[in-house]
mmCIF file with all atom_site columns, C-alpha atoms and ligand atoms in Angstrom:
data_model
loop_
_atom_site.group_PDB
_atom_site.id
_atom_site.type_symbol
_atom_site.label_atom_id
_atom_site.label_alt_id
_atom_site.label_comp_id
_atom_site.label_asym_id
_atom_site.label_entity_id
_atom_site.label_seq_id
_atom_site.pdbx_PDB_ins_code
_atom_site.Cartn_x
_atom_site.Cartn_y
_atom_site.Cartn_z
_atom_site.occupancy
_atom_site.B_iso_or_equiv
_atom_site.pdbx_formal_charge
_atom_site.auth_seq_id
_atom_site.auth_comp_id
_atom_site.auth_asym_id
_atom_site.auth_atom_id
_atom_site.pdbx_PDB_model_num
ATOM   1   C CA . MET A 1 1   ? 14.190  21.564  -8.762  1.00 47.00 ? 1313 MET A CA 1
ATOM   2   C CA . SER A 1 2   ? 14.656  20.431  -12.361 1.00 48.00 ? 1314 SER A CA 1
ATOM   3   C CA . ALA A 1 3   ? 11.988  18.654  -14.446 1.00 44.00 ? 1315 ALA A CA 1
ATOM   4   C CA . THR A 1 4   ? 14.050  15.453  -14.476 1.00 71.00 ? 1316 THR A CA 1
ATOM   5   C CA . GLU A 1 5   ? 14.428  15.421  -10.699 1.00 86.00 ? 1317 GLU A CA 1
ATOM   6   C CA . PRO A 1 6   ? 12.455  12.595  -9.100  1.00 96.00 ? 1318 PRO A CA 1
ATOM   7   C CA . LYS A 1 7   ? 9.525   13.604  -6.961  1.00 98.00 ? 1319 LYS A CA 1
ATOM   8   C CA . VAL A 1 8   ? 7.692   11.897  -4.106  1.00 98.00 ? 1320 VAL A CA 1
ATOM   9   C CA . ALA A 1 9   ? 3.930   12.276  -3.676  1.00 98.00 ? 1321 ALA A CA 1
ATOM   10  C CA . VAL A 1 10  ? 2.731   12.316  -0.065  1.00 99.00 ? 1322 VAL A CA 1
ATOM   11  C CA . LEU A 1 11  ? -0.946  11.424  -0.014  1.00 98.00 ? 1323 LEU A CA 1
ATOM   12  C CA . MET A 1 12  ? -3.230  11.433  3.009   1.00 98.00 ? 1324 MET A CA 1
ATOM   13  C CA . GLY A 1 13  ? -6.832  10.416  3.436   1.00 98.00 ? 1325 GLY A CA 1
ATOM   14  C CA . SER A 1 14  ? -7.905  13.542  5.313   1.00 98.00 ? 1326 SER A CA 1
ATOM   15  C CA . LYS A 1 15  ? -6.603  17.013  6.059   1.00 98.00 ? 1327 LYS A CA 1
ATOM   16  C CA . ASN A 1 16  ? -6.680  15.827  9.679   1.00 97.00 ? 1328 ASN A CA 1
ATOM   17  C CA . ASP A 1 17  ? -3.784  13.500  8.820   1.00 98.00 ? 1329 ASP A CA 1
ATOM   18  C CA . TRP A 1 18  ? -1.479  16.414  7.937   1.00 98.00 ? 1330 TRP A CA 1
ATOM   19  C CA . ASN A 1 19  ? -0.202  16.948  11.502  1.00 98.00 ? 1331 ASN A CA 1
ATOM   20  C CA . ILE A 1 20  ? 1.470   13.526  11.215  1.00 98.00 ? 1332 ILE A CA 1
ATOM   21  C CA . MET A 1 21  ? 2.181   13.321  7.483   1.00 98.00 ? 1333 MET A CA 1
ATOM   22  C CA . GLN A 1 22  ? 4.017   16.632  7.397   1.00 98.00 ? 1334 GLN A CA 1
ATOM   23  C CA . ALA A 1 23  ? 6.888   14.728  9.049   1.00 98.00 ? 1335 ALA A CA 1
ATOM   24  C CA . ALA A 1 24  ? 7.309   12.859  5.740   1.00 99.00 ? 1336 ALA A CA 1
ATOM   25  C CA . CYS A 1 25  ? 7.432   16.083  3.729   1.00 98.00 ? 1337 CYS A CA 1
ATOM   26  C CA . GLU A 1 26  ? 9.862   17.694  6.176   1.00 98.00 ? 1338 GLU A CA 1
ATOM   27  C CA . GLN A 1 27  ? 12.206  14.707  5.979   1.00 98.00 ? 1339 GLN A CA 1
ATOM   28  C CA . LEU A 1 28  ? 12.048  14.623  2.181   1.00 98.00 ? 1340 LEU A CA 1
ATOM   29  C CA . THR A 1 29  ? 12.761  18.343  1.998   1.00 98.00 ? 1341 THR A CA 1
ATOM   30  C CA . ALA A 1 30  ? 15.680  17.924  4.427   1.00 98.00 ? 1342 ALA A CA 1
ATOM   31  C CA . LEU A 1 31  ? 17.076  15.314  2.014   1.00 98.00 ? 1343 LEU A CA 1
ATOM   32  C CA . GLY A 1 32  ? 16.642  17.699  -0.930  1.00 98.00 ? 1344 GLY A CA 1
ATOM   33  C CA . ILE A 1 33  ? 13.912  15.605  -2.550  1.00 98.00 ? 1345 ILE A CA 1
ATOM   34  C CA . ALA A 1 34  ? 11.037  17.293  -4.359  1.00 98.00 ? 1346 ALA A CA 1
ATOM   35  C CA . ASN A 1 35  ? 7.709   16.412  -2.764  1.00 98.00 ? 1347 ASN A CA 1
ATOM   36  C CA . GLU A 1 36  ? 4.062   17.255  -2.997  1.00 98.00 ? 1348 GLU A CA 1
ATOM   37  C CA . ALA A 1 37  ? 1.383   16.722  -0.347  1.00 98.00 ? 1349 ALA A CA 1
ATOM   38  C CA . ARG A 1 38  ? -2.188  15.986  -1.407  1.00 98.00 ? 1350 ARG A CA 1
ATOM   39  C CA . VAL A 1 39  ? -5.403  15.167  0.444   1.00 98.00 ? 1351 VAL A CA 1
ATOM   40  C CA . ILE A 1 40  ? -6.841  12.231  -1.471  1.00 98.00 ? 1352 ILE A CA 1
ATOM   41  C CA . SER A 1 41  ? -9.281  9.742   -0.004  1.00 98.00 ? 1353 SER A CA 1
ATOM   42  C CA . ALA A 1 42  ? -9.747  6.310   -1.528  1.00 98.00 ? 1354 ALA A CA 1
ATOM   43  C CA . HIS A 1 43  ? -13.302 6.398   -0.173  1.00 97.00 ? 1355 HIS A CA 1
ATOM   44  C CA . ARG A 1 44  ? -14.425 10.021  -0.384  1.00 98.00 ? 1356 ARG A CA 1
ATOM   45  C CA . THR A 1 45  ? -12.592 11.188  -3.528  1.00 98.00 ? 1357 THR A CA 1
ATOM   46  C CA . PRO A 1 46  ? -12.038 8.105   -5.695  1.00 98.00 ? 1358 PRO A CA 1
ATOM   47  C CA . GLN A 1 47  ? -12.000 10.042  -8.975  1.00 98.00 ? 1359 GLN A CA 1
ATOM   48  C CA . ARG A 1 48  ? -9.397  12.505  -7.646  1.00 98.00 ? 1360 ARG A CA 1
ATOM   49  C CA . HIS A 1 49  ? -7.378  9.505   -6.508  1.00 98.00 ? 1361 HIS A CA 1
ATOM   50  C CA . HIS A 1 50  ? -7.532  7.806   -9.891  1.00 98.00 ? 1362 HIS A CA 1
ATOM   51  C CA . ASP A 1 51  ? -6.716  10.976  -11.843 1.00 98.00 ? 1363 ASP A CA 1
ATOM   52  C CA . PHE A 1 52  ? -3.788  11.935  -9.647  1.00 98.00 ? 1364 PHE A CA 1
ATOM   53  C CA . VAL A 1 53  ? -2.110  8.537   -9.524  1.00 98.00 ? 1365 VAL A CA 1
ATOM   54  C CA . THR A 1 54  ? -2.628  7.559   -13.168 1.00 98.00 ? 1366 THR A CA 1
ATOM   55  C CA . ALA A 1 55  ? -2.173  10.907  -14.951 1.00 98.00 ? 1367 ALA A CA 1
ATOM   56  C CA . GLN A 1 56  ? -1.023  13.907  -12.919 1.00 98.00 ? 1368 GLN A CA 1
ATOM   57  C CA . ALA A 1 57  ? 1.654   12.244  -10.795 1.00 98.00 ? 1369 ALA A CA 1
ATOM   58  C CA . PRO A 1 58  ? 3.470   10.513  -13.690 1.00 98.00 ? 1370 PRO A CA 1
ATOM   59  C CA . ALA A 1 59  ? 3.370   13.760  -15.673 1.00 98.00 ? 1371 ALA A CA 1
ATOM   60  C CA . GLU A 1 60  ? 4.975   15.566  -12.711 1.00 97.00 ? 1372 GLU A CA 1
ATOM   61  C CA . GLY A 1 61  ? 7.787   13.029  -12.349 1.00 97.00 ? 1373 GLY A CA 1
ATOM   62  C CA . VAL A 1 62  ? 6.488   11.285  -9.233  1.00 98.00 ? 1374 VAL A CA 1
ATOM   63  C CA . LYS A 1 63  ? 8.504   8.070   -8.733  1.00 98.00 ? 1375 LYS A CA 1
ATOM   64  C CA . VAL A 1 64  ? 7.376   6.952   -5.274  1.00 98.00 ? 1376 VAL A CA 1
ATOM   65  C CA . PHE A 1 65  ? 4.058   7.324   -3.447  1.00 99.00 ? 1377 PHE A CA 1
ATOM   66  C CA . ILE A 1 66  ? 3.781   7.666   0.333   1.00 99.00 ? 1378 ILE A CA 1
ATOM   67  C CA . CYS A 1 67  ? 0.220   7.118   1.557   1.00 99.00 ? 1379 CYS A CA 1
ATOM   68  C CA . GLY A 1 68  ? -0.935  7.847   5.094   1.00 98.00 ? 1380 GLY A CA 1
ATOM   69  C CA . ALA A 1 69  ? -4.420  6.918   6.215   1.00 98.00 ? 1381 ALA A CA 1
ATOM   70  C CA . GLY A 1 70  ? -6.317  5.919   9.296   1.00 98.00 ? 1382 GLY A CA 1
ATOM   71  C CA . MET A 1 71  ? -9.281  3.664   10.111  1.00 97.00 ? 1383 MET A CA 1
ATOM   72  C CA . ALA A 1 72  ? -10.174 1.373   7.149   1.00 97.00 ? 1384 ALA A CA 1
ATOM   73  C CA . ALA A 1 73  ? -6.999  2.550   5.452   1.00 98.00 ? 1385 ALA A CA 1
ATOM   74  C CA . HIS A 1 74  ? -7.309  1.667   1.778   1.00 98.00 ? 1386 HIS A CA 1
ATOM   75  C CA . LEU A 1 75  ? -5.361  4.609   0.364   1.00 98.00 ? 1387 LEU A CA 1
ATOM   76  C CA . ALA A 1 76  ? -2.030  2.813   -0.008  1.00 98.00 ? 1388 ALA A CA 1
ATOM   77  C CA . GLY A 1 77  ? -3.576  -0.380  -1.329  1.00 98.00 ? 1389 GLY A CA 1
ATOM   78  C CA . VAL A 1 78  ? -5.704  1.320   -3.951  1.00 98.00 ? 1390 VAL A CA 1
ATOM   79  C CA . THR A 1 79  ? -2.749  3.501   -4.965  1.00 98.00 ? 1391 THR A CA 1
ATOM   80  C CA . ALA A 1 80  ? -0.738  0.310   -5.473  1.00 98.00 ? 1392 ALA A CA 1
ATOM   81  C CA . ALA A 1 81  ? -3.545  -1.011  -7.653  1.00 98.00 ? 1393 ALA A CA 1
ATOM   82  C CA . LEU A 1 82  ? -3.335  2.094   -9.850  1.00 98.00 ? 1394 LEU A CA 1
ATOM   83  C CA . THR A 1 83  ? 0.431   2.299   -10.398 1.00 98.00 ? 1395 THR A CA 1
ATOM   84  C CA . SER A 1 84  ? 3.486   0.088   -10.838 1.00 98.00 ? 1396 SER A CA 1
ATOM   85  C CA . SER A 1 85  ? 5.613   2.635   -8.935  1.00 98.00 ? 1397 SER A CA 1
ATOM   86  C CA . PRO A 1 86  ? 6.602   1.785   -5.343  1.00 98.00 ? 1398 PRO A CA 1
ATOM   87  C CA . VAL A 1 87  ? 3.998   2.585   -2.682  1.00 99.00 ? 1399 VAL A CA 1
ATOM   88  C CA . ILE A 1 88  ? 4.838   3.078   0.991   1.00 99.00 ? 1400 ILE A CA 1
ATOM   89  C CA . GLY A 1 89  ? 1.963   2.920   3.466   1.00 99.00 ? 1401 GLY A CA 1
ATOM   90  C CA . VAL A 1 90  ? 1.882   4.833   6.756   1.00 98.00 ? 1402 VAL A CA 1
ATOM   91  C CA . PRO A 1 91  ? -0.825  3.556   9.114   1.00 98.00 ? 1403 PRO A CA 1
ATOM   92  C CA . LEU A 1 92  ? -2.294  6.389   11.174  1.00 98.00 ? 1404 LEU A CA 1
ATOM   93  C CA . GLU A 1 93  ? -3.939  6.383   14.568  1.00 97.00 ? 1405 GLU A CA 1
ATOM   94  C CA . SER A 1 94  ? -7.211  8.182   13.916  1.00 91.00 ? 1406 SER A CA 1
ATOM   95  C CA . GLY A 1 95  ? -9.992  5.750   14.832  1.00 82.00 ? 1407 GLY A CA 1
ATOM   96  C CA . GLY A 1 96  ? -10.759 4.279   18.221  1.00 88.00 ? 1408 GLY A CA 1
ATOM   97  C CA . LEU A 1 97  ? -8.458  1.290   17.830  1.00 95.00 ? 1409 LEU A CA 1
ATOM   98  C CA . GLY A 1 98  ? -5.063  2.897   18.410  1.00 93.00 ? 1410 GLY A CA 1
ATOM   99  C CA . GLY A 1 99  ? -3.910  2.464   14.810  1.00 97.00 ? 1411 GLY A CA 1
ATOM   100 C CA . MET A 1 100 ? -4.307  -1.320  14.800  1.00 97.00 ? 1412 MET A CA 1
ATOM   101 C CA . ASP A 1 101 ? -7.170  -0.891  12.314  1.00 97.00 ? 1413 ASP A CA 1
ATOM   102 C CA . SER A 1 102 ? -5.098  1.065   9.807   1.00 98.00 ? 1414 SER A CA 1
ATOM   103 C CA . LEU A 1 103 ? -1.984  -1.067  10.402  1.00 98.00 ? 1415 LEU A CA 1
ATOM   104 C CA . LEU A 1 104 ? -3.811  -4.244  9.408   1.00 98.00 ? 1416 LEU A CA 1
ATOM   105 C CA . SER A 1 105 ? -5.647  -2.525  6.536   1.00 98.00 ? 1417 SER A CA 1
ATOM   106 C CA . THR A 1 106 ? -2.350  -1.251  5.132   1.00 98.00 ? 1418 THR A CA 1
ATOM   107 C CA . VAL A 1 107 ? -0.032  -4.195  5.707   1.00 98.00 ? 1419 VAL A CA 1
ATOM   108 C CA . GLN A 1 108 ? -2.279  -7.096  4.739   1.00 98.00 ? 1420 GLN A CA 1
ATOM   109 C CA . MET A 1 109 ? -2.085  -6.732  0.980   1.00 98.00 ? 1421 MET A CA 1
ATOM   110 C CA . PRO A 1 110 ? -2.769  -9.756  -1.200  1.00 98.00 ? 1422 PRO A CA 1
ATOM   111 C CA . GLY A 1 111 ? 0.118   -11.425 -3.007  1.00 98.00 ? 1423 GLY A CA 1
ATOM   112 C CA . GLY A 1 112 ? 1.161   -9.596  -6.172  1.00 98.00 ? 1424 GLY A CA 1
ATOM   113 C CA . MET A 1 113 ? 0.224   -6.155  -4.895  1.00 98.00 ? 1425 MET A CA 1
ATOM   114 C CA . PRO A 1 114 ? 2.898   -4.924  -2.453  1.00 98.00 ? 1426 PRO A CA 1
ATOM   115 C CA . VAL A 1 115 ? 2.682   -1.965  -0.103  1.00 98.00 ? 1427 VAL A CA 1
ATOM   116 C CA . ALA A 1 116 ? 5.822   -1.327  1.964   1.00 98.00 ? 1428 ALA A CA 1
ATOM   117 C CA . THR A 1 117 ? 4.241   -0.673  5.343   1.00 98.00 ? 1429 THR A CA 1
ATOM   118 C CA . VAL A 1 118 ? 6.107   1.327   7.981   1.00 98.00 ? 1430 VAL A CA 1
ATOM   119 C CA . ALA A 1 119 ? 5.411   2.077   11.652  1.00 98.00 ? 1431 ALA A CA 1
ATOM   120 C CA . VAL A 1 120 ? 2.164   3.635   12.871  1.00 98.00 ? 1432 VAL A CA 1
ATOM   121 C CA . GLY A 1 121 ? 2.205   7.425   13.126  1.00 98.00 ? 1433 GLY A CA 1
ATOM   122 C CA . LYS A 1 122 ? 5.000   9.992   13.053  1.00 98.00 ? 1434 LYS A CA 1
ATOM   123 C CA . ALA A 1 123 ? 7.918   7.535   13.158  1.00 98.00 ? 1435 ALA A CA 1
ATOM   124 C CA . GLY A 1 124 ? 6.335   5.802   10.182  1.00 98.00 ? 1436 GLY A CA 1
ATOM   125 C CA . ALA A 1 125 ? 5.912   9.070   8.271   1.00 98.00 ? 1437 ALA A CA 1
ATOM   126 C CA . LYS A 1 126 ? 9.589   9.911   8.815   1.00 98.00 ? 1438 LYS A CA 1
ATOM   127 C CA . ASN A 1 127 ? 10.715  6.399   7.909   1.00 98.00 ? 1439 ASN A CA 1
ATOM   128 C CA . ALA A 1 128 ? 8.550   6.430   4.785   1.00 99.00 ? 1440 ALA A CA 1
ATOM   129 C CA . ALA A 1 129 ? 10.468  9.483   3.584   1.00 99.00 ? 1441 ALA A CA 1
ATOM   130 C CA . ILE A 1 130 ? 13.841  7.870   4.272   1.00 98.00 ? 1442 ILE A CA 1
ATOM   131 C CA . LEU A 1 131 ? 12.750  4.638   2.600   1.00 98.00 ? 1443 LEU A CA 1
ATOM   132 C CA . ALA A 1 132 ? 11.583  6.603   -0.451  1.00 98.00 ? 1444 ALA A CA 1
ATOM   133 C CA . ALA A 1 133 ? 14.987  8.319   -0.519  1.00 98.00 ? 1445 ALA A CA 1
ATOM   134 C CA . GLN A 1 134 ? 16.718  4.936   -0.378  1.00 98.00 ? 1446 GLN A CA 1
ATOM   135 C CA . MET A 1 135 ? 14.622  3.756   -3.337  1.00 98.00 ? 1447 MET A CA 1
ATOM   136 C CA . LEU A 1 136 ? 15.419  6.890   -5.342  1.00 98.00 ? 1448 LEU A CA 1
ATOM   137 C CA . GLY A 1 137 ? 19.050  6.584   -4.306  1.00 98.00 ? 1449 GLY A CA 1
ATOM   138 C CA . LEU A 1 138 ? 19.379  3.406   -6.350  1.00 98.00 ? 1450 LEU A CA 1
ATOM   139 C CA . GLY A 1 139 ? 19.267  5.537   -9.506  1.00 97.00 ? 1451 GLY A CA 1
ATOM   140 C CA . HIS A 1 140 ? 20.496  8.839   -8.065  1.00 97.00 ? 1452 HIS A CA 1
ATOM   141 C CA . PRO A 1 141 ? 23.871  8.580   -6.304  1.00 97.00 ? 1453 PRO A CA 1
ATOM   142 C CA . GLU A 1 142 ? 23.598  12.090  -4.883  1.00 97.00 ? 1454 GLU A CA 1
ATOM   143 C CA . ILE A 1 143 ? 20.440  11.089  -3.009  1.00 98.00 ? 1455 ILE A CA 1
ATOM   144 C CA . ALA A 1 144 ? 22.105  7.897   -1.749  1.00 98.00 ? 1456 ALA A CA 1
ATOM   145 C CA . GLU A 1 145 ? 24.953  10.054  -0.401  1.00 98.00 ? 1457 GLU A CA 1
ATOM   146 C CA . ARG A 1 146 ? 22.489  12.284  1.465   1.00 98.00 ? 1458 ARG A CA 1
ATOM   147 C CA . VAL A 1 147 ? 20.894  9.237   3.085   1.00 98.00 ? 1459 VAL A CA 1
ATOM   148 C CA . LYS A 1 148 ? 24.348  8.033   4.152   1.00 98.00 ? 1460 LYS A CA 1
ATOM   149 C CA . ASP A 1 149 ? 25.071  11.464  5.672   1.00 98.00 ? 1461 ASP A CA 1
ATOM   150 C CA . LEU A 1 150 ? 21.753  11.404  7.525   1.00 98.00 ? 1462 LEU A CA 1
ATOM   151 C CA . ARG A 1 151 ? 22.538  8.002   8.987   1.00 97.00 ? 1463 ARG A CA 1
ATOM   152 C CA . ALA A 1 152 ? 26.051  9.053   10.001  1.00 98.00 ? 1464 ALA A CA 1
ATOM   153 C CA . LYS A 1 153 ? 24.736  12.185  11.762  1.00 97.00 ? 1465 LYS A CA 1
ATOM   154 C CA . GLN A 1 154 ? 22.082  10.096  13.478  1.00 97.00 ? 1466 GLN A CA 1
ATOM   155 C CA . THR A 1 155 ? 24.694  7.643   14.736  1.00 97.00 ? 1467 THR A CA 1
ATOM   156 C CA . ALA A 1 156 ? 26.953  10.461  15.917  1.00 97.00 ? 1468 ALA A CA 1
ATOM   157 C CA . GLY A 1 157 ? 24.019  11.975  17.806  1.00 97.00 ? 1469 GLY A CA 1
ATOM   158 C CA . VAL A 1 158 ? 23.439  8.925   20.008  1.00 97.00 ? 1470 VAL A CA 1
ATOM   159 C CA . PRO A 1 159 ? 25.297  9.376   23.328  1.00 97.00 ? 1471 PRO A CA 1
ATOM   160 C CA . GLU A 1 160 ? 27.150  6.410   24.766  1.00 96.00 ? 1472 GLU A CA 1
ATOM   161 C CA . PHE A 1 161 ? 25.898  7.131   28.293  1.00 97.00 ? 1473 PHE A CA 1
ATOM   162 C CA . PRO A 1 162 ? 22.527  8.427   29.494  1.00 96.00 ? 1474 PRO A CA 1
ATOM   163 C CA . GLU A 1 163 ? 24.026  11.339  31.461  1.00 90.00 ? 1475 GLU A CA 1
HETATM 164 C C1 . RP5 B 2 .   ? -9.218  8.095   6.798   1.00 90.56 ? 2343 RP5 B C1 1
HETATM 165 O O1 . RP5 B 2 .   ? -10.156 8.226   7.788   1.00 90.56 ? 2343 RP5 B O1 1
HETATM 166 C C2 . RP5 B 2 .   ? -8.318  9.277   6.920   1.00 90.56 ? 2343 RP5 B C2 1
HETATM 167 O O2 . RP5 B 2 .   ? -7.026  8.934   6.537   1.00 90.56 ? 2343 RP5 B O2 1
HETATM 168 C C3 . RP5 B 2 .   ? -8.391  9.672   8.365   1.00 90.56 ? 2343 RP5 B C3 1
HETATM 169 O O3 . RP5 B 2 .   ? -7.248  9.252   9.082   1.00 90.56 ? 2343 RP5 B O3 1
HETATM 170 C C4 . RP5 B 2 .   ? -9.625  8.959   8.858   1.00 90.56 ? 2343 RP5 B C4 1
HETATM 171 C C5 . RP5 B 2 .   ? -10.689 9.897   9.378   1.00 90.56 ? 2343 RP5 B C5 1
HETATM 172 O O4 . RP5 B 2 .   ? -10.907 10.936  8.442   1.00 90.56 ? 2343 RP5 B O4 1
HETATM 173 P P1 . RP5 B 2 .   ? -11.631 12.279  8.904   1.00 90.56 ? 2343 RP5 B P1 1
HETATM 174 O O5 . RP5 B 2 .   ? -13.034 11.887  9.321   1.00 90.56 ? 2343 RP5 B O5 1
HETATM 175 O O6 . RP5 B 2 .   ? -10.809 12.842  10.048  1.00 90.56 ? 2343 RP5 B O6 1
HETATM 176 O O7 . RP5 B 2 .   ? -11.602 13.179  7.712   1.00 90.56 ? 2343 RP5 B O7 1
HETATM 177 O O8 . RP5 B 2 .   ? -9.781  8.052   5.529   1.00 90.56 ? 2343 RP5 B O8 1
#
């Protein structure tokens, strides 16, 4: 991967989120997009969060942030507060409320501070990666082509009849 190649940071609030968030990294890798997974908690490691988003990530060429968190999920929102790069939030089901807690925490951002919120859980992690690729594809035609290929293969893989 070259230094000028855009990178996606995949952040998660706990190492316990990795079993779901690895779907984002796998999808990014399948699309040939450089990615880096980091455990960063808005609540437990606020300094690590600040340093990564404001200094390390821009220096590494990160262009889009994907943030997965459960419970009182503030990771995506605080990331959005720290950067003007696009932030995609993946609500995770890790509390006792089936993901409704993290969904509302992630999606209900105040005006002026967007977080593109995707589905709860693994489908959301995968979609976050594809959405990040679509964003990067606006400035990188080769990435846009790979997204088109993915969609075409997906369409071709849907049978017309159940049996
Ligand atoms: C959130 O709290 C994390 O994203 C995780 O989903 C949830 C619980 O964290 P652990 O207690 O499992 O570390 O910050």
